[in-house]
Tab-separated table of C-alpha atoms and ligand atoms in Angstrom:
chain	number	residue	atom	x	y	z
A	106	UNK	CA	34.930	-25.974	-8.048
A	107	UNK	CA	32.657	-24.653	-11.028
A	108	UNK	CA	29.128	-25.311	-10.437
A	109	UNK	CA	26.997	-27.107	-13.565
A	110	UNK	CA	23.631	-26.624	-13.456
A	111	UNK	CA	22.606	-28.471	-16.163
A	112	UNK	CA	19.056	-28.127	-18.237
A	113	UNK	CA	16.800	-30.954	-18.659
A	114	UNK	CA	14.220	-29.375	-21.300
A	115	UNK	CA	15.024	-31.208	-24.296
A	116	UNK	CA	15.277	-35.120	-24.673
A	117	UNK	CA	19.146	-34.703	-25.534
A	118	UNK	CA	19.483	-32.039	-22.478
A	119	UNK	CA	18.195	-34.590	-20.503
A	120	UNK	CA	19.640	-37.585	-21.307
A	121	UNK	CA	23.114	-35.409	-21.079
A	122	UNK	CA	22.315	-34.834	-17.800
A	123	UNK	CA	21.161	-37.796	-16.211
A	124	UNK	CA	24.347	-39.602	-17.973
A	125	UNK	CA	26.843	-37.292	-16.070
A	126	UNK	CA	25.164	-37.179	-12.968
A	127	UNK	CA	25.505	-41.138	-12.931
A	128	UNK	CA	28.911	-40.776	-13.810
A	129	UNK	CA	29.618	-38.186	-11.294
A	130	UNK	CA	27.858	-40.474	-8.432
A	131	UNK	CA	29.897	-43.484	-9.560
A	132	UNK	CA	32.446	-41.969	-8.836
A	133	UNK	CA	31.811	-40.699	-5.585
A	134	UNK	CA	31.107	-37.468	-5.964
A	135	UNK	CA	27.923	-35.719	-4.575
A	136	UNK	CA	24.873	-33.981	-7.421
A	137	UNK	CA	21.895	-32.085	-6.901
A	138	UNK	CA	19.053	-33.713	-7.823
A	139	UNK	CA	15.019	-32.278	-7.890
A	140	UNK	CA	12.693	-34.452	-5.984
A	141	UNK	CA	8.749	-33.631	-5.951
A	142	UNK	CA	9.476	-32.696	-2.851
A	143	UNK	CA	13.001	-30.147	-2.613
A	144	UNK	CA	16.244	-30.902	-4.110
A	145	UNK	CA	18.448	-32.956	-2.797
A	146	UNK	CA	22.471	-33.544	-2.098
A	147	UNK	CA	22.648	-37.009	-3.669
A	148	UNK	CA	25.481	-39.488	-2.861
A	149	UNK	CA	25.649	-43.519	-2.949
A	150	UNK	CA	24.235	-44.275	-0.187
A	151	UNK	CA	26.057	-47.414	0.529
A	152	UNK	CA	29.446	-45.996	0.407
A	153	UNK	CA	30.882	-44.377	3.467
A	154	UNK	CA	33.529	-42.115	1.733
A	155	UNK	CA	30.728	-40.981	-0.770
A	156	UNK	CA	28.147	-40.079	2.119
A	157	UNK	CA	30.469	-37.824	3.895
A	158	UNK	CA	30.760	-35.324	1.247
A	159	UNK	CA	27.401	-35.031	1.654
A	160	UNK	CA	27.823	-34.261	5.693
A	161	UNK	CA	31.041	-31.923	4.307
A	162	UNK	CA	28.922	-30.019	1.415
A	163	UNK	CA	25.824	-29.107	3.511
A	164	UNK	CA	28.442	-28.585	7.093
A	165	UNK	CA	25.763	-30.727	8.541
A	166	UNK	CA	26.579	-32.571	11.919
A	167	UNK	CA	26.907	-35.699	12.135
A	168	UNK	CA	24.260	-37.002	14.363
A	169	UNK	CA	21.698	-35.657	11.845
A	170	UNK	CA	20.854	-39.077	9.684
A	171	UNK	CA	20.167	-39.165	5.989
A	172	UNK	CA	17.282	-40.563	3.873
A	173	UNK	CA	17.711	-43.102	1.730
A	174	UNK	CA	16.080	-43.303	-1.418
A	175	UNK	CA	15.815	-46.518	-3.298
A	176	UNK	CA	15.820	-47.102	-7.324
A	177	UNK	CA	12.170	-49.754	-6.653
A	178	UNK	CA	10.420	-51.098	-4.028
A	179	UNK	CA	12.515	-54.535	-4.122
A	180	UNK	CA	15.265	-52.448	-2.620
A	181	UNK	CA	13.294	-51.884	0.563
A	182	UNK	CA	13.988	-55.348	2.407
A	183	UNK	CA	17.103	-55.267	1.753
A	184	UNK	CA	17.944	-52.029	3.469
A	185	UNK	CA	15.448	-52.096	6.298
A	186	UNK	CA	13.952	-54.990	8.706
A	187	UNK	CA	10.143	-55.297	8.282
A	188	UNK	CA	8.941	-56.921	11.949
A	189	UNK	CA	6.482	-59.077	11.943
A	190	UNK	CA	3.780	-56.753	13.963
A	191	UNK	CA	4.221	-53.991	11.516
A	192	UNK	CA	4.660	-55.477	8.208
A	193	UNK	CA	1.254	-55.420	6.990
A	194	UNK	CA	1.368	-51.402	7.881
A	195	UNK	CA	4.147	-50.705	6.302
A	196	UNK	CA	3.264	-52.686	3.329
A	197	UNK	CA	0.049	-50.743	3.026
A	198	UNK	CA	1.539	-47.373	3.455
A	199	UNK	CA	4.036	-47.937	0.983
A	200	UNK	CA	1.567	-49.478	-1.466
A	201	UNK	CA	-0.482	-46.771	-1.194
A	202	UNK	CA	2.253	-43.737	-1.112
A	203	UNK	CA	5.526	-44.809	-2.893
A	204	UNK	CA	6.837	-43.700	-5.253
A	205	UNK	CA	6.151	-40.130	-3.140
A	206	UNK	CA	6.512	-38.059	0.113
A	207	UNK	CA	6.453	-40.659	2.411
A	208	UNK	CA	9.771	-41.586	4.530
A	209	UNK	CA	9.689	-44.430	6.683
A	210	UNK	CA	11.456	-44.887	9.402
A	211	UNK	CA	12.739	-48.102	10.271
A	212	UNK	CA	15.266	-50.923	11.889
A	213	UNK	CA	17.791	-51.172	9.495
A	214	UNK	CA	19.714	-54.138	8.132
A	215	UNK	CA	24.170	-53.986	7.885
A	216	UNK	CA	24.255	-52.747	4.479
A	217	UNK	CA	23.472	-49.368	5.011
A	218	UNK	CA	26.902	-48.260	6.726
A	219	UNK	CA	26.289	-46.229	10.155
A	220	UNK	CA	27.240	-43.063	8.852
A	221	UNK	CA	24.261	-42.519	6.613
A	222	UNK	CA	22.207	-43.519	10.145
A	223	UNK	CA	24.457	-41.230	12.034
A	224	UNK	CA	24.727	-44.923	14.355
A	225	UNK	CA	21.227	-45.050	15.034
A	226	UNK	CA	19.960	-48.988	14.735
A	227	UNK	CA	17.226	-47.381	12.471
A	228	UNK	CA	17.561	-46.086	8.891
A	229	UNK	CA	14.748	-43.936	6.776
A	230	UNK	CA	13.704	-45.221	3.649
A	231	UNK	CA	11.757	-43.071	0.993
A	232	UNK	CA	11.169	-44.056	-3.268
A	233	UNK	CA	11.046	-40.502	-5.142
A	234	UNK	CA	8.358	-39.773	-7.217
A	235	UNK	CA	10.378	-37.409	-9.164
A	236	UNK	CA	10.926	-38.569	-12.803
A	237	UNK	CA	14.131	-37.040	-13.343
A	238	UNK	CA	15.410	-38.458	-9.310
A	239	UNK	CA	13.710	-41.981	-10.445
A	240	UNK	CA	15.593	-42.097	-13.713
A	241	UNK	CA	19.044	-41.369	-11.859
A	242	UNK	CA	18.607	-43.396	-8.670
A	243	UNK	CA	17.404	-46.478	-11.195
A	244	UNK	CA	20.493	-45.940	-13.551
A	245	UNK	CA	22.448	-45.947	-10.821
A	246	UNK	CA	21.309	-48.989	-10.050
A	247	UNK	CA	21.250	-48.781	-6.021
A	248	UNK	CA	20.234	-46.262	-3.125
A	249	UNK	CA	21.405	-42.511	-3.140
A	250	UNK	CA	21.175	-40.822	0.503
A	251	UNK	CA	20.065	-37.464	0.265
A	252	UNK	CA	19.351	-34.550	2.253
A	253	UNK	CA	18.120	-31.289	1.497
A	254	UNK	CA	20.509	-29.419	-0.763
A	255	UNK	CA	20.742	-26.587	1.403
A	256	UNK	CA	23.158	-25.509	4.055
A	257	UNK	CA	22.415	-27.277	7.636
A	258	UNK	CA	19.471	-25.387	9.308
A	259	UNK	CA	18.688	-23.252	6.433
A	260	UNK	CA	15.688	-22.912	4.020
A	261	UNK	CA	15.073	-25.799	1.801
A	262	UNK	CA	15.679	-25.364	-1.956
A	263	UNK	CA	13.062	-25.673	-4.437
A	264	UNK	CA	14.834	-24.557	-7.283
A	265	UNK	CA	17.675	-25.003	-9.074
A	266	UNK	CA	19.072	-21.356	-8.234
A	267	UNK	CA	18.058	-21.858	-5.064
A	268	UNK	CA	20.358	-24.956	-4.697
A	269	UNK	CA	22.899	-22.239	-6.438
A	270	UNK	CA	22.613	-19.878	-3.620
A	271	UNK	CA	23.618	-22.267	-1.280
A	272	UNK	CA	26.200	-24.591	-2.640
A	273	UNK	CA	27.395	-23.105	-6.080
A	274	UNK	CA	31.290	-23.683	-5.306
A	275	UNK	CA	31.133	-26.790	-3.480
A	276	UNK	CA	29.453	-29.008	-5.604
A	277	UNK	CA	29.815	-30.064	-9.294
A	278	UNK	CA	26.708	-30.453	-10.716
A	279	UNK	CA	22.692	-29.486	-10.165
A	280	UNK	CA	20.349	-31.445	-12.025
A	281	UNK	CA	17.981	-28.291	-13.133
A	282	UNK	CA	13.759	-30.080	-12.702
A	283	UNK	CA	12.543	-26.791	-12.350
A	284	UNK	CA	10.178	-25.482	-9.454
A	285	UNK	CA	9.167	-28.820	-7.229
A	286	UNK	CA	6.036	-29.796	-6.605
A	287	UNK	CA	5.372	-29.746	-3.322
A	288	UNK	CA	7.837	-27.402	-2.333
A	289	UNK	CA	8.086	-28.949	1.235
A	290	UNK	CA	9.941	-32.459	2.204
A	291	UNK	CA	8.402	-35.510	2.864
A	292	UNK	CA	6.408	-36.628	5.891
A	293	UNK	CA	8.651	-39.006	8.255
A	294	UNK	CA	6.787	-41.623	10.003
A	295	UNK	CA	7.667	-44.221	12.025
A	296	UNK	CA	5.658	-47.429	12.874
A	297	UNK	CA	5.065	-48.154	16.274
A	298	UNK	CA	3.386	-51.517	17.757
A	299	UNK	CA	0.589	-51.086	15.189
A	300	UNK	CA	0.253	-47.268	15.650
A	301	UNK	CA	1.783	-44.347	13.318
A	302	UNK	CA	3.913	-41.424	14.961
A	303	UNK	CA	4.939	-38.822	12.614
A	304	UNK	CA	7.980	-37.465	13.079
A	305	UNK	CA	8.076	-34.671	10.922
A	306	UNK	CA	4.769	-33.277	9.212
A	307	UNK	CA	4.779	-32.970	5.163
A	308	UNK	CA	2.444	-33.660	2.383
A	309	UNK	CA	1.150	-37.016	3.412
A	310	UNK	CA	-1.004	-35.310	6.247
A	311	UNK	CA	-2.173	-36.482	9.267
A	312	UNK	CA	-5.723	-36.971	8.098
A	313	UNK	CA	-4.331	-39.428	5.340
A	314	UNK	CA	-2.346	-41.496	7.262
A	315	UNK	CA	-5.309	-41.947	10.075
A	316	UNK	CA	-7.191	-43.866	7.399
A	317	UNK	CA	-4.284	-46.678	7.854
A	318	UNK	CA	-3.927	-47.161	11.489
A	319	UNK	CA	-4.077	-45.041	14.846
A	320	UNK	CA	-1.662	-41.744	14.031
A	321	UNK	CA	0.097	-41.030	18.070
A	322	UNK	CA	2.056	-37.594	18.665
A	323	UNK	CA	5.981	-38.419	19.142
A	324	UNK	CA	6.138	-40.456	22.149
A	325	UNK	CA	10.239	-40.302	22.724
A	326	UNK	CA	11.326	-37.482	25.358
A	327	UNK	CA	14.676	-36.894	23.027
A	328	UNK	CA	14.477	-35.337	19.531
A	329	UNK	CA	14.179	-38.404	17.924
A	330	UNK	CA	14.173	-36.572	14.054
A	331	UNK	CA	17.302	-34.296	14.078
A	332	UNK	CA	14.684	-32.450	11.176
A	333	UNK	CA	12.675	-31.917	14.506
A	334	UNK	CA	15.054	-29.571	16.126
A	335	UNK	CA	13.379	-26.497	17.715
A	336	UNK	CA	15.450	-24.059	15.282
A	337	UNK	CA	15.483	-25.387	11.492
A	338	UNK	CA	14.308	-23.715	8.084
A	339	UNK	CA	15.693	-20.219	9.610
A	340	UNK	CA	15.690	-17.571	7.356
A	341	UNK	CA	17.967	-14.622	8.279
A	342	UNK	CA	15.661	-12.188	9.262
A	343	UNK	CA	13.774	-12.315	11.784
A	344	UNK	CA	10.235	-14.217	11.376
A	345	UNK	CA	7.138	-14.039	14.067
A	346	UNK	CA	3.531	-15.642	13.423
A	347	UNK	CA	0.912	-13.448	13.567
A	348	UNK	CA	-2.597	-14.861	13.714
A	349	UNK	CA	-4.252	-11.450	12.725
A	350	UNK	CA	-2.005	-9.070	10.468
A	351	UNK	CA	-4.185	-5.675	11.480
A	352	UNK	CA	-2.624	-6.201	14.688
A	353	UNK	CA	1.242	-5.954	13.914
A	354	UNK	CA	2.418	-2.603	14.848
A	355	UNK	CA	5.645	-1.436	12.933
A	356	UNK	CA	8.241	0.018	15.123
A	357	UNK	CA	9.262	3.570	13.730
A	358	UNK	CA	12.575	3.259	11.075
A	359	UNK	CA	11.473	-0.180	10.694
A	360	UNK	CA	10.700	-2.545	7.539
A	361	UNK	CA	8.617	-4.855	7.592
A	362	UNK	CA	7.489	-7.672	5.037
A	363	UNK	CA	4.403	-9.981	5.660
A	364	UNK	CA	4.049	-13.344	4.226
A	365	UNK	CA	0.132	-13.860	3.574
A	366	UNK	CA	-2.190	-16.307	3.897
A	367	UNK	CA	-5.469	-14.679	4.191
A	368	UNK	CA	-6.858	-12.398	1.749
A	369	UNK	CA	-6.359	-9.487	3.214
A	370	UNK	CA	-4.992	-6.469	1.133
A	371	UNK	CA	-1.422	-5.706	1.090
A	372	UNK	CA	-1.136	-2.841	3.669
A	373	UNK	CA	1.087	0.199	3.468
A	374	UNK	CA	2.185	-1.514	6.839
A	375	UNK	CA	4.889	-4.119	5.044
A	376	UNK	CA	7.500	-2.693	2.529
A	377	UNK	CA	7.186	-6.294	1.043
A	378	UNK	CA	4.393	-8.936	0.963
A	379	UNK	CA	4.052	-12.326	-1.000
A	380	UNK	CA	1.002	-14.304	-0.900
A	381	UNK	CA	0.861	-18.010	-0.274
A	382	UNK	CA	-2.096	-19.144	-2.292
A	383	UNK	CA	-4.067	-16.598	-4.134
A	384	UNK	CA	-7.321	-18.829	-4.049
A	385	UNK	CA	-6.541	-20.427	-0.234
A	386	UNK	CA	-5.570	-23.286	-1.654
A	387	UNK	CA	-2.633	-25.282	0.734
A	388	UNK	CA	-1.129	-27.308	-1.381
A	389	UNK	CA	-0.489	-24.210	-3.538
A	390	UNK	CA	0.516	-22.384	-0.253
A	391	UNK	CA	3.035	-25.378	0.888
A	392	UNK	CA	4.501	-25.319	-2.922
A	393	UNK	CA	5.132	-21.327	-2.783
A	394	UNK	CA	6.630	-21.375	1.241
A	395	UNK	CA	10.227	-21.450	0.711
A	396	UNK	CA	10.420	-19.873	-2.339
A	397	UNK	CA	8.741	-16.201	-0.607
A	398	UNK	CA	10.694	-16.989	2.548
A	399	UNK	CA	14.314	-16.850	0.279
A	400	UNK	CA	12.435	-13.733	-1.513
A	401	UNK	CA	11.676	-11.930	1.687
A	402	UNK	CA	14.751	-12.685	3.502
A	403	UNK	CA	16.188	-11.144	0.613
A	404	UNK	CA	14.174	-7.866	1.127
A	405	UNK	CA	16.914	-6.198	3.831
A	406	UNK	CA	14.051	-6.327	6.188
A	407	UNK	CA	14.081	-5.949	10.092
A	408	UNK	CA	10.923	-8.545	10.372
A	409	UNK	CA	9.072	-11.138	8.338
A	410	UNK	CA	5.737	-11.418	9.877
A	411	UNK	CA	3.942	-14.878	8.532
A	412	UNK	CA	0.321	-14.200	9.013
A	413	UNK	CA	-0.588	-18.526	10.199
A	414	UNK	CA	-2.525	-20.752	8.261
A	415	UNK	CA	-5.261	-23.566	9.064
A	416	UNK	CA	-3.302	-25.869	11.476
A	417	UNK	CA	-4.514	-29.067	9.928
A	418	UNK	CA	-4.000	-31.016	6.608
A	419	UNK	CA	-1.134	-30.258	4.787
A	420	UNK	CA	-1.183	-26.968	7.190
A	421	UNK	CA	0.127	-28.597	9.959
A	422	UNK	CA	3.322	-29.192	7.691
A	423	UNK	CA	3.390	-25.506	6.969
A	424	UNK	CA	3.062	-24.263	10.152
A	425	UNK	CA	5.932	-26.686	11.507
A	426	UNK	CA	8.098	-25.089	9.323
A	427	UNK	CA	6.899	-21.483	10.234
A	428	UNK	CA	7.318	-22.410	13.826
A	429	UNK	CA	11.098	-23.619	13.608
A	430	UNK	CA	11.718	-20.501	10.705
A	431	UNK	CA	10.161	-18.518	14.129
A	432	UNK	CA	13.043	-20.021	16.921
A	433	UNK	CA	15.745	-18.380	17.441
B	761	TXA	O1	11.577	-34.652	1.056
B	761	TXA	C1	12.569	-35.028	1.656
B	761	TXA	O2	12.515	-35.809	2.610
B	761	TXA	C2	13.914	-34.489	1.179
B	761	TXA	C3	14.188	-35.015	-0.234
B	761	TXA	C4	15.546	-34.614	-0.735
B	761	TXA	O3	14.039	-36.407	-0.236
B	761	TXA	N1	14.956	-34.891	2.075
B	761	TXA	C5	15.097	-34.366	3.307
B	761	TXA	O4	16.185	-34.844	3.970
B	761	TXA	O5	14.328	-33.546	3.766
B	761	TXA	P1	16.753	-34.154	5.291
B	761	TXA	O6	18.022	-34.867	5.565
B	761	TXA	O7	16.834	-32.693	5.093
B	761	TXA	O8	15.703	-34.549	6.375
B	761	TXA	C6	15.636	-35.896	6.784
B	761	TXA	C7	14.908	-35.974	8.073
B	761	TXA	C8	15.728	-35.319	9.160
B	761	TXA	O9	14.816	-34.652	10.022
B	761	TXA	C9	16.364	-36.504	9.846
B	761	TXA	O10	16.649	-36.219	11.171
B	761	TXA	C10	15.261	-37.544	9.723
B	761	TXA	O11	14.748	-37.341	8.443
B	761	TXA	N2	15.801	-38.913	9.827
B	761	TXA	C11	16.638	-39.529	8.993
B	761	TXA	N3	16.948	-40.757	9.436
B	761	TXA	C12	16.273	-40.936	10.594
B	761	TXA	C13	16.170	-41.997	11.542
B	761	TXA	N4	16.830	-43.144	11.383
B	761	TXA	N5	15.380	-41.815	12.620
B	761	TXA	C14	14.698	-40.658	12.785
B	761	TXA	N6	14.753	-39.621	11.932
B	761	TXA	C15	15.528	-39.749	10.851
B	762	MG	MG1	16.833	-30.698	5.454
């Protein structure tokens, strides 16, 4: 299969594009889409046949669930159960954080069909912020599930070349948005009796979410957020964490690259370096991650090392990743 990835610049180039990825989605294919979070691997999400392409495309397993992202708010009750003792809290979050990174995750109602749940009595719900996603999902006229548009367990694409890298071939079309914004995916929560537990950390930090009601660490024993597993976001070369760089010591024969945060100079030590935020800014950092992990892991090195950042904020998110990038 040829691979489109089609350009949105112009109003014509866009309204091309959003036309034939509606057409391509009515007719059950699957599209890359930008989000202001990654791209995703859209499909309609209410149609079984249509949501295992998606599974197919990205060789993810089954028991991994999908998000599904709905054309307006409207669409939320009638995919997902709001109980009485957490209405009000999810009414407020989503008030004050849809259309965005938020994904909530919640009982769901029979017209989401299990596979898009992977059978779980729960389904995640998220509204894209994303004009381009908006104006698709809205045409379309009902909810899209969509991962990540990358190959299960690897790197998430922010890009439209990056989506290339790892399904040009097996899908028609990518919807070409440019870079994303924040360059890491949304922050999966679920409600629980009047408390928050985040199941996977992303833009909408911690700190944010406290402001709405008590935020608890994950309280389940399994992994309850397939996103959650111990190895995800793996790059092919091997990553460690260092919290101070001066003290990485390069095996003879060896290259090394160093993904930093601080400012630090570039040492002769790393054949490769790319900085996260030239001014220490994290949202800047979060939007660059992925992006200088493909780079590096493109750099035929032995190592990455990722020097760590600030665990808290919208650091927290980018040291999860770092951490799971780390596991082997
Ligand atoms: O920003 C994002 O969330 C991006 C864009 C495309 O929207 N999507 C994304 O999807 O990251 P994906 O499939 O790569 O990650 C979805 C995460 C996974 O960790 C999955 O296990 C979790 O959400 N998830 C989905 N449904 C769930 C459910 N019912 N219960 C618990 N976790 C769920
Ligand atoms: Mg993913």
């Amino acid at each position: 299969m040829k691979t489109e990835i089609a350009p949105t610049e112009t109003p014509n180039e866009r309204a091309e594009a959003v036309a034939r990825a509606v057409e391509l989605l009515r007719a059950g294919e699957v599209v890359a889409l930008p989000t202001e979070t990654v791209y995703g691997l859209a499909a309609d999400a209410l149609a079984a046949k249509a949501v295992v392409k998606i599974f197919e495309t990205k060789e993810r397993p089954r028991f991994d669930p999908l998000i599904v992202h709905l054309p307006e708010r409207e669409w939320l009750e009638r995919v997902a159960i709001l109980e009485a003792k957490s209405r009000s809290l999810v009414e407020r979050l989503v008030d004050s954080f849809w259309p965005g990174p938020l994904t909530c995750v919640l009982p769901r109602t029979e017209l989401i069909p299990p596979i898009v749940t992977a059978g779980l009595t729960t389904v995640a719900v998220r509204m894209s912020a994303h004009p381009l996603f908006a104006e698709v999902v809205r045409a379309f006229g009902q909810p899209l599930g969509a991962p990540s548009a990358n190959r299960f367990g690897r790197i998430s694409p922010t890009s439209a070349e990056h989506v290339a890298e790892e399904l040009s071939g097996r899908i028609a079309m990518i919807v070409d948005g440019g870079p994303t914004e924040h360059g890491i995916e949304s922050t999966v929560i679920a409600p629980r009796g009047g408390a928050i537990e985040i199941l996977r950390a992303g833009p909408i930090t911690r700190e944010e979410l406290a402001k709405f009601a008590e935020v608890r660490a994950s309280t389940s024993d399994r992994t309850e957020s397939p996103g959650q597993l111990p190895a995800h976001y793996r790059p092919q070369t091997p990553l460690i964490i260092a919290e101070d760089m001066t003290t990485i010591d390069v095996p003879d024969g060896k290259r090394y690259g160093a993904l930093l945060w601080s400012d630090a100079p570039f040492s002769e030590t790393f054949v490769e370096s790319r900085r996260l935020s030239t001014t220490g800014d994290l949202r800047e950092a979060a939007a660059n991650l992925f992006r200088q992990l493909r780079e590096l892991d493109r750099s035929h090195l032995d190592c990455i090392v990722a020097e760590a950042v600030p665990d808290e904020g919208l650091g927290a998110a980018i040291m999860d990743r770092l951490r799971r990038a780390a596991r082997r």
